[in-house]
Amino acid sequence: EPIADTDAALRILRDTPVDCLVTAGGLTDPTGVPFVETARGRHPKLPIVFCPDEALDAAAVEDAFEAGATDVARSCGESDRTPVLVRRISNAVASARAVAEAERQRQRLEAFTSGVSHDLRNPLTVAQGRIDVARREGDVGHVDDAAVAIDRTFELIDDLLTLAKQGERPQELDSVELSDLAERCWANVATGDATLVVDADRRLLAHPSRLKQLLENLFRNAVDHGGDDVTVFVGDIAPMYTTTRAETDLPTGFFVEDDGRGISPDEREDVFDVGYTTEKDGTGFGLNIVREVANAHGWAVSVSEGARGGARFEITGVESGR
């Protein structure tokens, strides 16, 4: 998107996800190196390709890099330089995405290992203690308690294995009809007297089995916290448009909302953490799996208060499956 005004460009960088900034101009031109420095100060990880109007010497190129340019494509005003610029942009974006993915995987690994060590140790410690008591006292009733703790361990292992798989970036995406998949996912969850209302008319580009896991976990969470008679709503999130700019890159996606008791504001960031649960029998992995599925697709997930007072989960950044 070409922008001639630097203030407008900064507003777009602030409000809109951008893959790469290409800035043209000279060393002192407002759209040249000074703007590179300003943009870099506000967006430390953004790929920036500096495309000067004139040929630069080695010192000038060094100035551009010191200002924060990711790369410099010289003499971009010449038409035969366009393929060079295309390659520079592609390389800068690919490199930034690789770094971001590596950091995401590192954070996942830290959270995963922390969850394994903490959440598996507790029930195994209980089981070991009960077995020791049973040996000393000859009371087989303690063996039953140990068996419950071991069953809990197997439940945690299943969730941990699911969590490990969901964080991997899917290689192939398919066009999925949201309403149809939601209905099928609802049938797979123990929902009691709960009700599902689907008002969605779109296809999503997603990995079907991963999206299925996301929806089932959100449905299960709504029933567990909202009660057997809760009503769960699934709908589209459509882009908005302004009179000054067609905001086609504003958040699009879908939501899952219920009319239960909701989630307090001070808990909304914590609910996605590994092991976080307010239920006695919860494993604390359900919503973390939701976030991992979303992140693996490049989506964003957030929680807020719904129109009916319950919890509203929004998944945005979803591409249309047409």
XYZ file of C-alpha atoms in Angstrom:
322
model
C 0.000 0.000 0.000
C 1.728 3.223 -1.096
C 1.742 6.030 1.476
C 3.323 9.423 0.751
C 2.698 10.987 4.161
C 4.989 9.797 6.955
C 2.429 10.456 9.708
C -0.133 8.335 7.873
C 2.459 5.590 7.468
C 3.185 5.624 11.197
C -0.545 5.387 11.954
C -0.856 2.328 9.716
C 2.161 0.710 11.354
C 0.564 1.374 14.736
C -2.918 0.094 13.905
C -2.398 -2.606 11.260
C -0.302 -5.784 11.055
C 2.408 -5.086 8.453
C 4.858 -7.626 7.001
C 7.431 -5.171 5.639
C 8.085 -1.448 5.308
C 9.768 -0.188 2.135
C 10.898 3.409 2.431
C 12.248 5.530 -0.416
C 14.160 8.793 -0.363
C 17.545 10.240 0.411
C 19.616 10.389 3.562
C 17.982 13.596 4.761
C 14.618 13.276 3.023
C 11.678 12.821 5.488
C 10.854 9.494 3.840
C 14.461 8.323 3.886
C 16.876 7.447 6.663
C 15.236 9.666 9.333
C 11.956 7.848 8.820
C 13.742 4.487 8.985
C 15.120 5.508 12.358
C 11.701 6.635 13.604
C 9.959 3.471 12.399
C 12.646 1.257 13.894
C 12.349 2.980 17.257
C 8.622 2.237 17.383
C 8.707 -1.219 15.777
C 11.925 -3.040 16.746
C 11.095 -6.288 14.890
C 9.588 -4.888 11.673
C 11.477 -5.710 8.431
C 12.486 -2.400 6.798
C 13.949 -2.214 3.286
C 15.464 1.185 2.475
C 15.129 2.051 -1.208
C 17.052 5.309 -1.914
C 16.360 7.571 -4.849
C 20.044 7.930 -5.656
C 23.060 5.656 -5.639
C 24.680 5.616 -2.210
C 28.305 5.174 -1.281
C 29.449 2.706 1.372
C 29.233 5.269 4.183
C 25.661 6.184 3.278
C 24.648 2.531 3.177
C 26.202 2.106 6.621
C 24.150 5.079 7.858
C 20.972 3.399 6.621
C 21.810 0.167 8.434
C 22.694 2.062 11.612
C 19.326 3.798 11.427
C 17.674 0.369 11.559
C 17.189 -0.749 7.956
C 16.981 -4.519 7.546
C 18.326 -4.240 3.999
C 19.227 -1.594 1.399
C 18.231 -1.963 -2.248
C 20.219 0.552 -4.256
C 18.917 2.561 -7.218
C 15.383 1.271 -6.964
C 14.118 3.926 -9.323
C 15.331 1.884 -12.271
C 12.727 -0.510 -13.620
C 15.196 -3.389 -13.911
C 15.804 -3.153 -10.160
C 12.265 -4.276 -9.357
C 13.156 -8.010 -9.231
C 16.008 -7.153 -6.866
C 13.629 -5.263 -4.589
C 11.146 -8.142 -4.679
C 13.852 -10.581 -3.552
C 15.019 -8.237 -0.803
C 11.482 -7.856 0.542
C 10.844 -11.604 0.368
C 14.084 -12.379 2.181
C 13.451 -9.769 4.884
C 9.924 -11.019 5.556
C 10.963 -14.693 5.536
C 13.800 -13.984 7.959
C 11.570 -12.014 10.343
C 8.956 -14.769 10.317
C 11.600 -17.426 10.982
C 12.917 -15.475 13.964
C 9.402 -14.951 15.317
C 8.573 -18.644 14.883
C 11.786 -19.703 16.629
C 10.977 -17.416 19.554
C 7.418 -18.727 19.692
C 8.638 -22.322 19.746
C 11.185 -21.480 22.458
C 8.456 -19.983 24.623
C 6.228 -22.995 23.957
C 8.995 -25.370 24.996
C 9.578 -23.477 28.238
C 5.870 -23.471 29.061
C 5.510 -27.111 28.039
C 8.403 -28.386 30.154
C 7.196 -26.309 33.088
C 3.726 -27.802 32.743
C 5.072 -31.344 32.517
C 7.308 -31.051 35.571
C 4.690 -29.348 37.738
C 1.423 -30.980 36.758
C 2.665 -34.558 36.467
C 4.658 -34.435 39.695
C 1.639 -33.660 41.885
C -0.559 -36.724 41.173
C 2.457 -39.045 41.036
C 3.569 -37.792 44.453
C 0.064 -38.454 45.785
C 0.066 -41.963 44.306
C 3.487 -42.741 45.731
C 2.448 -41.506 49.183
C -0.745 -43.561 49.205
C 1.063 -46.699 48.160
C 3.641 -46.208 50.935
C 0.825 -45.823 53.489
C -0.917 -48.917 52.150
C 2.291 -50.925 52.543
C 2.795 -49.762 56.119
C -0.778 -50.064 57.314
C -2.082 -52.804 55.064
C -5.125 -50.665 54.222
C -6.099 -51.308 50.592
C -8.303 -48.236 50.662
C -5.185 -46.167 50.054
C -4.593 -48.142 46.862
C -7.866 -46.804 45.495
C -6.675 -43.255 46.165
C -3.412 -44.061 44.404
C -5.332 -45.430 41.414
C -7.314 -42.177 41.154
C -4.068 -40.185 41.162
C -2.608 -42.418 38.456
C -5.731 -42.011 36.323
C -5.292 -38.262 36.735
C -1.722 -38.625 35.480
C -2.862 -40.399 32.323
C -5.426 -37.636 31.729
C -2.695 -35.022 32.030
C -0.424 -36.963 29.667
C -3.162 -37.078 27.032
C -3.627 -33.324 27.272
C 0.113 -32.687 27.172
C 0.518 -34.798 24.049
C -2.360 -32.905 22.430
C -0.760 -29.616 23.440
C 2.572 -30.631 21.909
C 0.934 -31.450 18.583
C -1.285 -28.373 18.395
C 1.623 -25.945 18.566
C 3.213 -27.268 15.377
C 2.511 -25.083 12.364
C 0.185 -26.974 9.977
C 1.700 -27.633 6.559
C -1.581 -27.862 4.643
C -4.768 -25.858 5.132
C -8.227 -26.634 3.766
C -11.392 -24.654 3.230
C -13.657 -25.482 6.193
C -17.312 -24.532 6.627
C -17.509 -23.120 10.154
C -21.194 -23.827 10.823
C -20.974 -27.467 9.767
C -17.813 -28.126 11.775
C -19.258 -26.409 14.851
C -22.330 -28.647 14.769
C -20.177 -31.771 14.465
C -17.865 -30.649 17.273
C -20.830 -29.976 19.544
C -21.968 -33.580 19.077
C -18.558 -34.801 20.287
C -18.701 -32.937 23.614
C -20.677 -33.961 26.710
C -22.978 -30.937 26.767
C -25.892 -32.107 28.946
C -28.854 -29.761 28.468
C -26.691 -26.998 26.976
C -27.734 -25.403 23.685
C -25.684 -24.442 20.625
C -26.720 -21.528 18.389
C -24.686 -21.119 15.192
C -25.029 -17.948 13.143
C -22.032 -18.261 10.821
C -22.000 -18.127 7.045
C -18.391 -18.416 5.981
C -15.651 -20.819 5.113
C -12.282 -20.646 6.861
C -8.818 -21.586 5.693
C -7.654 -23.921 8.449
C -6.356 -27.340 9.380
C -9.659 -29.196 9.991
C -8.582 -31.441 12.876
C -6.802 -28.583 14.670
C -9.814 -26.291 14.298
C -11.983 -29.154 15.573
C -9.819 -29.378 18.700
C -10.101 -25.617 19.231
C -13.899 -25.587 18.960
C -14.396 -28.658 21.142
C -12.201 -27.198 23.871
C -14.107 -23.904 23.803
C -17.434 -25.762 23.948
C -16.196 -27.932 26.808
C -14.969 -24.864 28.668
C -18.349 -23.134 28.274
C -20.247 -26.144 29.626
C -17.793 -26.764 32.483
C -17.991 -23.162 33.680
C -21.456 -22.115 32.531
C -23.439 -25.137 33.604
C -25.414 -27.822 31.790
C -28.116 -25.369 30.692
C -25.736 -22.807 29.198
C -26.314 -21.517 25.674
C -23.261 -21.252 23.420
C -23.219 -18.988 20.365
C -20.891 -19.227 17.353
C -20.745 -16.400 14.805
C -18.655 -14.491 12.300
C -16.456 -11.472 12.923
C -16.570 -9.332 9.766
C -14.231 -6.450 8.816
C -15.373 -2.851 9.192
C -14.861 -0.087 6.672
C -14.203 3.611 7.139
C -14.792 6.560 4.855
C -11.044 7.226 4.589
C -9.633 3.794 4.019
C -10.988 0.368 3.175
C -9.870 -1.592 6.212
C -9.788 -4.988 4.534
C -7.016 -6.067 6.885
C -8.960 -5.334 10.064
C -9.587 -8.385 12.271
C -11.785 -11.025 10.710
C -12.634 -14.430 12.075
C -15.226 -15.919 14.398
C -16.327 -15.938 18.021
C -17.560 -18.482 20.563
C -19.678 -16.876 23.284
C -21.843 -18.161 26.121
C -24.403 -16.777 28.567
C -22.726 -18.237 31.636
C -21.064 -16.465 34.527
C -18.176 -15.145 32.407
C -14.515 -14.582 33.275
C -13.437 -11.733 35.530
C -11.151 -9.126 33.886
C -8.206 -9.958 36.158
C -8.305 -13.604 35.046
C -8.635 -13.114 31.290
C -4.918 -13.129 30.539
C -4.253 -16.068 32.870
C -6.861 -18.462 31.471
C -4.611 -19.319 28.500
C -1.621 -20.253 30.671
C -0.490 -23.864 31.000
C -2.024 -25.479 34.079
C -4.370 -22.592 34.951
C -7.772 -23.840 36.092
C -10.472 -22.856 38.561
C -12.095 -26.300 38.496
C -11.115 -28.994 41.010
C -10.917 -31.667 38.324
C -9.595 -29.457 35.513
C -6.209 -30.122 33.934
C -5.570 -26.499 32.989
C -4.656 -27.320 29.382
C -7.921 -26.787 27.508
C -7.646 -23.058 26.788
C -3.880 -23.244 26.375
C -4.506 -25.739 23.572
C -6.958 -23.230 22.061
C -4.259 -20.557 22.046
C -1.662 -22.958 20.598
C -3.997 -23.940 17.744
C -4.645 -20.266 17.004
C -0.951 -19.327 17.156
C 0.041 -22.214 14.917
C -2.351 -20.869 12.258
C -1.108 -17.300 12.704
C -4.398 -16.288 14.350
C -4.973 -14.269 17.527
C -7.297 -15.325 20.341
C -8.718 -13.075 23.051
C -11.413 -13.259 25.713
C -13.818 -10.574 26.861
C -17.314 -10.201 28.275
C -20.039 -11.268 25.886
C -23.251 -9.443 25.063
C -25.124 -11.798 27.414
C -22.710 -11.447 30.318
C -20.804 -14.669 29.705
C -17.365 -15.261 28.197
C -16.677 -14.291 24.591
C -13.667 -15.802 22.818
C -12.659 -14.097 19.584
C -10.355 -15.763 17.039
C -9.137 -13.208 14.515
C -6.700 -12.989 11.630
C -8.454 -15.917 9.950
C -8.257 -16.120 6.173
C -11.395 -16.811 4.180
C -11.649 -20.264 2.644
C -13.915 -18.903 -0.094
